[in-house]
XYZ file of C-alpha atoms in Angstrom:
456
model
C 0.000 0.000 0.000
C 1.375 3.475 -1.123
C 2.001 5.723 2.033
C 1.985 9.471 1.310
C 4.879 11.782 2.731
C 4.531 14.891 0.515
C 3.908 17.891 2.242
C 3.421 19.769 -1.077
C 0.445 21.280 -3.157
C -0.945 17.532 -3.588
C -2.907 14.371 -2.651
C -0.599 11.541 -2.178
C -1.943 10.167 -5.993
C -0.813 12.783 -8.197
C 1.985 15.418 -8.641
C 1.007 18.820 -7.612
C 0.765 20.163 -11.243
C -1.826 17.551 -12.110
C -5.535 18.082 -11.616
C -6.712 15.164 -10.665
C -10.453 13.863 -12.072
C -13.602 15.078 -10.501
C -15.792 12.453 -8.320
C -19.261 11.211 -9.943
C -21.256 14.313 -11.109
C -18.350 16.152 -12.118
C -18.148 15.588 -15.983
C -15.000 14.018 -15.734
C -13.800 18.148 -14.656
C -10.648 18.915 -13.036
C -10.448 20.506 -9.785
C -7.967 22.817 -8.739
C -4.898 22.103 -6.857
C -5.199 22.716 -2.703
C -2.076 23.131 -0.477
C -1.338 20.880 2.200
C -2.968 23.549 4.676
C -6.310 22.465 2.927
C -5.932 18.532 3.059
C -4.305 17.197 6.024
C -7.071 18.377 8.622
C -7.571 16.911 11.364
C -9.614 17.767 14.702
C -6.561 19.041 16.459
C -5.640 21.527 13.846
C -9.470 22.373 12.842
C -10.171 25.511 14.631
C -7.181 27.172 13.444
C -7.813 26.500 9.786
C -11.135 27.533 9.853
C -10.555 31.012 11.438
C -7.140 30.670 9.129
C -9.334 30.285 5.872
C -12.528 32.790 7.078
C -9.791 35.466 7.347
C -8.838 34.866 3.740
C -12.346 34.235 2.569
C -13.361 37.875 3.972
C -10.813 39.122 1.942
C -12.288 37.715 -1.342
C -9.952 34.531 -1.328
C -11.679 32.687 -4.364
C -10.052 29.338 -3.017
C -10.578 30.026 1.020
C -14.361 30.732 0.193
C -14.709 27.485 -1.590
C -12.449 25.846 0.699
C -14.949 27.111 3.583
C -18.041 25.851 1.416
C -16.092 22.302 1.479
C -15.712 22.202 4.958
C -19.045 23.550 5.836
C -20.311 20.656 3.794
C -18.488 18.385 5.772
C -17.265 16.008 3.278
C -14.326 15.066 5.342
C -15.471 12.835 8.190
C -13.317 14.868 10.379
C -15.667 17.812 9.778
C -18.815 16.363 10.674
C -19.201 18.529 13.256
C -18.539 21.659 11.507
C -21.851 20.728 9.396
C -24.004 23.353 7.937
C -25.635 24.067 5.075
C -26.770 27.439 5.373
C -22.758 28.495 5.705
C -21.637 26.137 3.224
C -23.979 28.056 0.963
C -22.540 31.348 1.680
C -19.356 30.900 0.778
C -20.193 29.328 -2.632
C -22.522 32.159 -3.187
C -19.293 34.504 -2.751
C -16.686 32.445 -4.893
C -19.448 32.161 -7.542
C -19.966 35.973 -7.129
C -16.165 36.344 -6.838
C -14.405 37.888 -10.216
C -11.184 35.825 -9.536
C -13.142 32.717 -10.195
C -14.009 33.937 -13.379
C -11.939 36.867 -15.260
C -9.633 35.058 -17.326
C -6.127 34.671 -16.398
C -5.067 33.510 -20.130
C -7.075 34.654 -23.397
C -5.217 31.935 -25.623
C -7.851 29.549 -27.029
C -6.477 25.795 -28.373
C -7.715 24.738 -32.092
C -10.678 23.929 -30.789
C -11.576 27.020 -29.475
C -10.885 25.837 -25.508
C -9.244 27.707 -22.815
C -5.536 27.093 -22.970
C -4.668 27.620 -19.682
C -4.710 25.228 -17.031
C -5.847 27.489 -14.630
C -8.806 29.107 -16.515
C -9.626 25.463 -16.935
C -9.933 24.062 -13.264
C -11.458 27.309 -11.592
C -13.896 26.767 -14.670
C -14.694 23.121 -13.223
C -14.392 24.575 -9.479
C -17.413 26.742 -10.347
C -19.238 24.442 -12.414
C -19.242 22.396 -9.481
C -20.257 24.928 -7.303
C -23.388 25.790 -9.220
C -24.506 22.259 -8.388
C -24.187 21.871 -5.247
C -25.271 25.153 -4.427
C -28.290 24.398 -6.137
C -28.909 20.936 -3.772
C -28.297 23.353 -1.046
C -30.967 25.570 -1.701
C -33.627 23.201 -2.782
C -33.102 21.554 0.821
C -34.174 25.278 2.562
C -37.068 26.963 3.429
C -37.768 30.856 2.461
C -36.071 31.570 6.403
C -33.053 29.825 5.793
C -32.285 31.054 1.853
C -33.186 34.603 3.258
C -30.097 33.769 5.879
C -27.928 33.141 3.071
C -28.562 36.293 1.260
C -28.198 38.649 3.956
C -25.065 36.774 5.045
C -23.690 37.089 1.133
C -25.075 41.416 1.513
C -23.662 41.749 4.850
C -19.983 40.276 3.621
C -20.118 42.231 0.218
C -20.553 45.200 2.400
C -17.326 44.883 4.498
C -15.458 45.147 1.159
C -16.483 48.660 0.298
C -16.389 49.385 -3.518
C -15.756 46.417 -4.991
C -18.376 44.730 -2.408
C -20.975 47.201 -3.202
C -20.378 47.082 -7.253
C -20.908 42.876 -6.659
C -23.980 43.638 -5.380
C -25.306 45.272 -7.743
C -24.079 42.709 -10.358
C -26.270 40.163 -8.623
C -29.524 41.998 -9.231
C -28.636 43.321 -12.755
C -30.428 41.037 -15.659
C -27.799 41.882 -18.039
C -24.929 39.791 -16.007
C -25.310 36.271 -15.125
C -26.424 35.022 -11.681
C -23.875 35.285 -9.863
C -22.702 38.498 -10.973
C -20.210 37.349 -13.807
C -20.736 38.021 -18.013
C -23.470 36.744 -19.590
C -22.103 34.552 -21.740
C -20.016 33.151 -19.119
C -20.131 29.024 -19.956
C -20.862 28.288 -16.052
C -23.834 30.998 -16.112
C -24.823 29.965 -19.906
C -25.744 26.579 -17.933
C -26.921 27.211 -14.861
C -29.708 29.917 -16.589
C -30.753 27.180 -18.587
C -34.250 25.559 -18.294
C -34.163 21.550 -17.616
C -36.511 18.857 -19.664
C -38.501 17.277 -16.474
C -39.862 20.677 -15.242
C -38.505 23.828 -17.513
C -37.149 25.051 -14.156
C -33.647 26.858 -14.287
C -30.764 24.592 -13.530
C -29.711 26.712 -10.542
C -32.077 28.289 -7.957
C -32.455 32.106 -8.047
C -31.456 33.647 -4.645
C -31.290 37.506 -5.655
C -34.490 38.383 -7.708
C -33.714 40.615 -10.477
C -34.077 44.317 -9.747
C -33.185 47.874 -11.520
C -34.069 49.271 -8.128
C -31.500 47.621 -5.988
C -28.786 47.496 -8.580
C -28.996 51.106 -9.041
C -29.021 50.699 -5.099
C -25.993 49.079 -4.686
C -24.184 50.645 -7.634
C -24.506 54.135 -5.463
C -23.932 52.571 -2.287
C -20.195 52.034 -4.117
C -20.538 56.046 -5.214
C -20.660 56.833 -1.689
C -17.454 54.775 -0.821
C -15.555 57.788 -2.415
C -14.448 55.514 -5.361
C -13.859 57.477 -8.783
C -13.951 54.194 -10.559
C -17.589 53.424 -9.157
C -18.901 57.142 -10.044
C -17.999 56.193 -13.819
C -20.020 52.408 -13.635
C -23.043 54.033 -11.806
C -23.568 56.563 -15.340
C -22.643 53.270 -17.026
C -25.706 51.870 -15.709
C -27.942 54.535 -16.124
C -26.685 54.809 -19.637
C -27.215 51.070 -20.672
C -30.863 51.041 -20.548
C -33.988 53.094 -21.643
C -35.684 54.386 -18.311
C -32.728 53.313 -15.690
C -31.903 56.894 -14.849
C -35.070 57.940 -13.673
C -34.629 55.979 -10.638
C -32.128 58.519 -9.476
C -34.104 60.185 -6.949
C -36.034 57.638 -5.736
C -33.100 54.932 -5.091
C -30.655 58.332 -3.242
C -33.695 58.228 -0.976
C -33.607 54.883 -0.430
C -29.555 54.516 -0.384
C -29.408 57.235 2.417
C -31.375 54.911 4.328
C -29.904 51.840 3.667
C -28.228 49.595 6.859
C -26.466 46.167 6.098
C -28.544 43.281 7.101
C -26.516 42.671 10.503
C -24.828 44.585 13.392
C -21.826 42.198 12.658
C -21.649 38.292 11.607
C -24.062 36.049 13.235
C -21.210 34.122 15.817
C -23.343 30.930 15.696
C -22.116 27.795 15.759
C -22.817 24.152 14.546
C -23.177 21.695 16.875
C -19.968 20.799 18.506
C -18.583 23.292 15.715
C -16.499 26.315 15.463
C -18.334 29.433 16.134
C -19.035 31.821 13.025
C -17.085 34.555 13.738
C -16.114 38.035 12.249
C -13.348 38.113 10.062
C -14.757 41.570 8.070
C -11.485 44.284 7.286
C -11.453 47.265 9.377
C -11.028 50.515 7.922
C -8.827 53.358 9.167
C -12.371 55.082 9.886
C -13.374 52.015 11.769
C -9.923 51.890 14.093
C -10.321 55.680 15.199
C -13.789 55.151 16.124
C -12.467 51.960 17.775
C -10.325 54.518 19.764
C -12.963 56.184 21.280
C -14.005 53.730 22.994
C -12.344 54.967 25.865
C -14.424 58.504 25.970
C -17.839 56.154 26.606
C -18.924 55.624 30.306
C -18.012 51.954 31.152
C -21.639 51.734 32.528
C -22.814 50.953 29.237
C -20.697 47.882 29.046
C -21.464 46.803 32.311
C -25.183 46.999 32.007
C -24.606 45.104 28.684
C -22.660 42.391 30.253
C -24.997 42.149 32.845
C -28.253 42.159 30.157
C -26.139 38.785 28.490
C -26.192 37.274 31.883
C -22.556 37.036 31.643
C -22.164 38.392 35.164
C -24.830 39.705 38.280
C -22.288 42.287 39.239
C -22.369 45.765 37.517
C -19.018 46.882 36.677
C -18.086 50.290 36.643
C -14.142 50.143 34.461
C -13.159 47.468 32.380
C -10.366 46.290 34.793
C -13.224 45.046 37.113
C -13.980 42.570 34.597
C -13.067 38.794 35.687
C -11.319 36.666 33.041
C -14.018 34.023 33.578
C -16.768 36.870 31.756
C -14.528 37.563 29.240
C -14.081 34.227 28.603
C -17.743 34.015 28.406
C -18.088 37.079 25.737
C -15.305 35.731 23.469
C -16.923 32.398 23.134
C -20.410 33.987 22.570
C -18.710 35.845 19.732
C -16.931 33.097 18.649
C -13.526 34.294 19.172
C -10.354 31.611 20.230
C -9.235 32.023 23.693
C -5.727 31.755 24.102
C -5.102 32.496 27.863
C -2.344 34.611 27.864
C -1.896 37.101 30.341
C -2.406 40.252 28.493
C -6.144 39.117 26.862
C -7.521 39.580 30.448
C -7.799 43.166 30.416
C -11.167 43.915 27.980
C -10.224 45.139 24.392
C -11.893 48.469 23.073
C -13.589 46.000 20.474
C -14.682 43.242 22.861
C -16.755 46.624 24.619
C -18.243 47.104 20.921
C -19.254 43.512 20.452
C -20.811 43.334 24.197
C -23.162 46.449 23.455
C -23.637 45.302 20.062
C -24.937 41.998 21.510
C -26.574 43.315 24.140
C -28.584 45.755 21.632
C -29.305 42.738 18.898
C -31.234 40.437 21.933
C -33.456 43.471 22.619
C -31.964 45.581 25.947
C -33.595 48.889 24.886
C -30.535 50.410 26.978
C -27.704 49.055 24.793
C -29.890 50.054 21.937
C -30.124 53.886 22.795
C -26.204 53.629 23.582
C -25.364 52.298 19.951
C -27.225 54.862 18.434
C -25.788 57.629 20.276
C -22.310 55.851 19.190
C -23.322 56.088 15.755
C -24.471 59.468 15.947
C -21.345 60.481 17.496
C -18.463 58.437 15.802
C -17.823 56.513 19.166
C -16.473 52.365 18.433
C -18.180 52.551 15.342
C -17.921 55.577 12.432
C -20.838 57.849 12.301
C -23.511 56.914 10.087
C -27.088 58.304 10.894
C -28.895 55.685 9.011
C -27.593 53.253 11.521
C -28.299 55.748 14.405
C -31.735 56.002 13.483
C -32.490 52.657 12.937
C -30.981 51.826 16.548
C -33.097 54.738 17.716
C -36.626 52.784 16.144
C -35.629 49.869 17.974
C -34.977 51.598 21.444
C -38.543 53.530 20.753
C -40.498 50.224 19.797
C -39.837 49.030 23.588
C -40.561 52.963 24.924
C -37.477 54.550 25.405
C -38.860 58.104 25.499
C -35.439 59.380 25.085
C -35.670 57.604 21.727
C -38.721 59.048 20.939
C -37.095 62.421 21.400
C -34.307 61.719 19.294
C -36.468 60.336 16.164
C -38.693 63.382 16.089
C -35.369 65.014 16.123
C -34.291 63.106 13.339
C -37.609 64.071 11.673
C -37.394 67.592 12.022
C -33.940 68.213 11.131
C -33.822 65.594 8.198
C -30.322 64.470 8.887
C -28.307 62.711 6.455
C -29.530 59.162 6.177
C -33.117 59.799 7.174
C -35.487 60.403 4.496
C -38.664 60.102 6.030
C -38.729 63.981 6.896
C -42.351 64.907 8.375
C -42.922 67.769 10.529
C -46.402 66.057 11.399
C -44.493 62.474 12.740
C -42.151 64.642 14.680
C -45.021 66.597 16.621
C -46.576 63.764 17.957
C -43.318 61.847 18.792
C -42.595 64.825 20.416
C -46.169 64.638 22.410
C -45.527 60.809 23.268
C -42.195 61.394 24.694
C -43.450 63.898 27.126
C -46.361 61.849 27.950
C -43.765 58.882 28.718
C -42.012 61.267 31.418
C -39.482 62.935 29.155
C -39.701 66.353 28.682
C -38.291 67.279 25.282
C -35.750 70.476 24.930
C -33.007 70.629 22.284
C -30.982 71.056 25.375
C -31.364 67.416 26.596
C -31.108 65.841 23.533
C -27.886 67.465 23.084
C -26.524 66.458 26.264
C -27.714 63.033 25.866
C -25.830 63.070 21.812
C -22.405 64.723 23.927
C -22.047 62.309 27.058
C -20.244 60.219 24.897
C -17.608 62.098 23.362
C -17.661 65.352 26.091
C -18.309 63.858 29.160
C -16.758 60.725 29.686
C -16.778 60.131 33.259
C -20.378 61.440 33.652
């Protein structure tokens, strides 16, 4: 029996440079060559791949996305309990959607008209493959769990600013393919066609096709600051008949526009490795991140307390016992290491707690958040998100929310369209009534205890 003792870019059958042939199903394609990171797993080493490979995958790794659809699939026995087909789905969605899966590496055609390149070739088969068993995925869900997928897919395309944004709006544009690549892209050509049992598409549709949101999405990338994006959005309004006269209805709509999630879902298979995080920070994001320090620790506390992570109410982050951080880094499915210095509570780990603590319904950690997003405090300022933080906070009768939306009202502020005099009156009346007496004094107090006052 042949024992394998290559470490290199192989399976112990073939040399590295040959692409070995695809299982049953697979047309007799040729996969893509892994590296020994991505086929000698085993349960020791598996929660340091996965976080390894959801790192690269949030960067737009073609191969760590489909890598993280393989093991999410669990087609290794040693990944059983990483099983999950609504994440497996995810990341296929984003190496389908992903432009180095598909923009050819080598124009040079053979005789007969094939791809010459090797390469072109097996990321070819890779997403061929993918199509399918994304497909099996999705005709296994219900609406719930295909609506997870797609605001998983929006929230990640998000992260990645421009380029995200412009992906987007591929996805709902009928002139590209369904997955965002060209038309006439061979793996698209096939999965748009209509099979002889049913006349049903060969792939499942999971973005419906819109004008609205691509013109949506193309001006979410406009507001990145991109120059190239600005040229693609007149693009679009160019390449058909009545496109541009969505322009003022879709800046209304793009002003108030908030990504599906606070921050990834950190849940967790059973016996699995958490979901966690692995989005790029921007420079905007790590000053905010800074400022952390100007918010009362009070608002951590209470959060902390609100995830029944701890009964006591802690007043500076150095109160904090290891065994409740412990407790917060596992609910966010972060890796503990136990070393000395990840006792003390990071600036972000007070994000994520008021975060959480705002996203299970404490009306307290939601009024905090949106004051932080007014303000530019852990997170950068964005009003859309303030307000929205705001509704939630009012729903359970935070009359200090109340205050602040009729506020919002009034004034108009950027990222709030819905700008009605009459709304803000009687949000105005119903804060009062609640025991809050509304002056522009308060409000601003409440908007500058953040940043001005930190120790109040």
């Amino acid at each position: 029996m042949a024992v394998c003792v290559s470490l290199t870019l192989s399976g112990c059958d073939r040399p590295w440079w040959k692409w070995g042939r695809g299982g049953p199903g697979d047309e007799g394609g040729y996969s893509c060559p892994r590296p020994a990171l991505m086929q000698n797993a085993g349960f020791n080493d598996q929660e340091f791949e996965i976080r390894y490979f959801r790192r690269a995958a949030f960067k737009n790794d073609f191969f760590a996305q489909l890598e993280l659809a393989d093991r999410y699939a669990a087609e290794k026995s040693t990944d059983k309990n990483l099983e999950d087909p609504i994440e497996g789905s995810v990341w296929l969605v984003m190496a389908l959607a992903n432009q180095e899966g598909y923009a050819p590496m080598n124009r040079i055609l053979t005789n007969d008209g094939k791809l010459a390149s090797r390469y072109d070739k097996c990321r070819a088969f890779e997403r061929a493959r993918a199509y399918r068993r994304l497909d099996r995925n999705l005709a296994m869900m219900d609406m719930s769990e295909r609506d997870k997928v797609r605001d998983r897919v929006v929230y990640i395309l998000s992260t990645l600013g421009a380029d995200g944004f412009r992906t987007l709006g591929r996805l709902y544009d009928v002139q590209y393919g369904p997955m965002g690549e060209p038309a006439d892209n061979r793996e698209a050509v096939r999965a748009m066609m209509r099979n002889s049992d049913d006349g049903r598409r060969n792939v499942r549709s999971l973005f419906q096709r819109s004008d609205v949101d691509a013109y949506l999405y193309n001006y979410k990338a406009t507001e990145t600051g991109d120059v190239g994006a600005y040229v693609l959005l007149k693009d679009f309004e160019r390449s058909a008949g009545d496109r541009k006269d969505y322009a003022s209805f879709v800046v209304g709509k793009a002003k108030r526009w908030v990504a599906p999630y606070e921050f990834y879902p950190p849940e967790a298979p059973g016996g699995g490795v958490p979901h966690s995080d692995e989005s790029i920070r921007s420079d905007a994001q790590d000053y905010a991140l800074i400022r952390m320090e100007e918010l009362p620790f009070v608002h951590v506390g209470r959060a902390l307390v609100y995830l029944d992570l701890t009964q006591t109410l802690y007043s500076s982050p150095s109160e904090v016992p290891a065994d409740t951080l412990t407790g917060l880094r596992a609910i966010l499915g972060k890796a503990t290491t136990g070393r000395a210095e990840m006792v003390r509570m990071t600036n972000a780990e007070k994000l994520r707690a008021i975060q959480l603590a705002a996203i299970n319904g404490s009306s307290q950690a939601q009024l905090a958040l949106a004051v932080m997003y007014s303000e530019g405090v852990g997170v950068p300022a964005d009003y859309a998100r303030a307000f929205y933080w705001y509704q939630q906070a009012e729903k359970q009768g935070s009359p200090e929310a109340r205050f602040a939306m009729s506020t919002y009202f009034a004034l108009g502020l950027a990222g709030v369209a819905d700008q009605s005099k009459a709304s803000a009156v009687v949000l105005r009346l119903d804060s009062a009534m609640g025991g809050y007496r509304p002056s522009a004094q308060r409000l601003r107090a409440i908007l500058e205890q953040v940043s001005r006052n930190p120790n109040g």
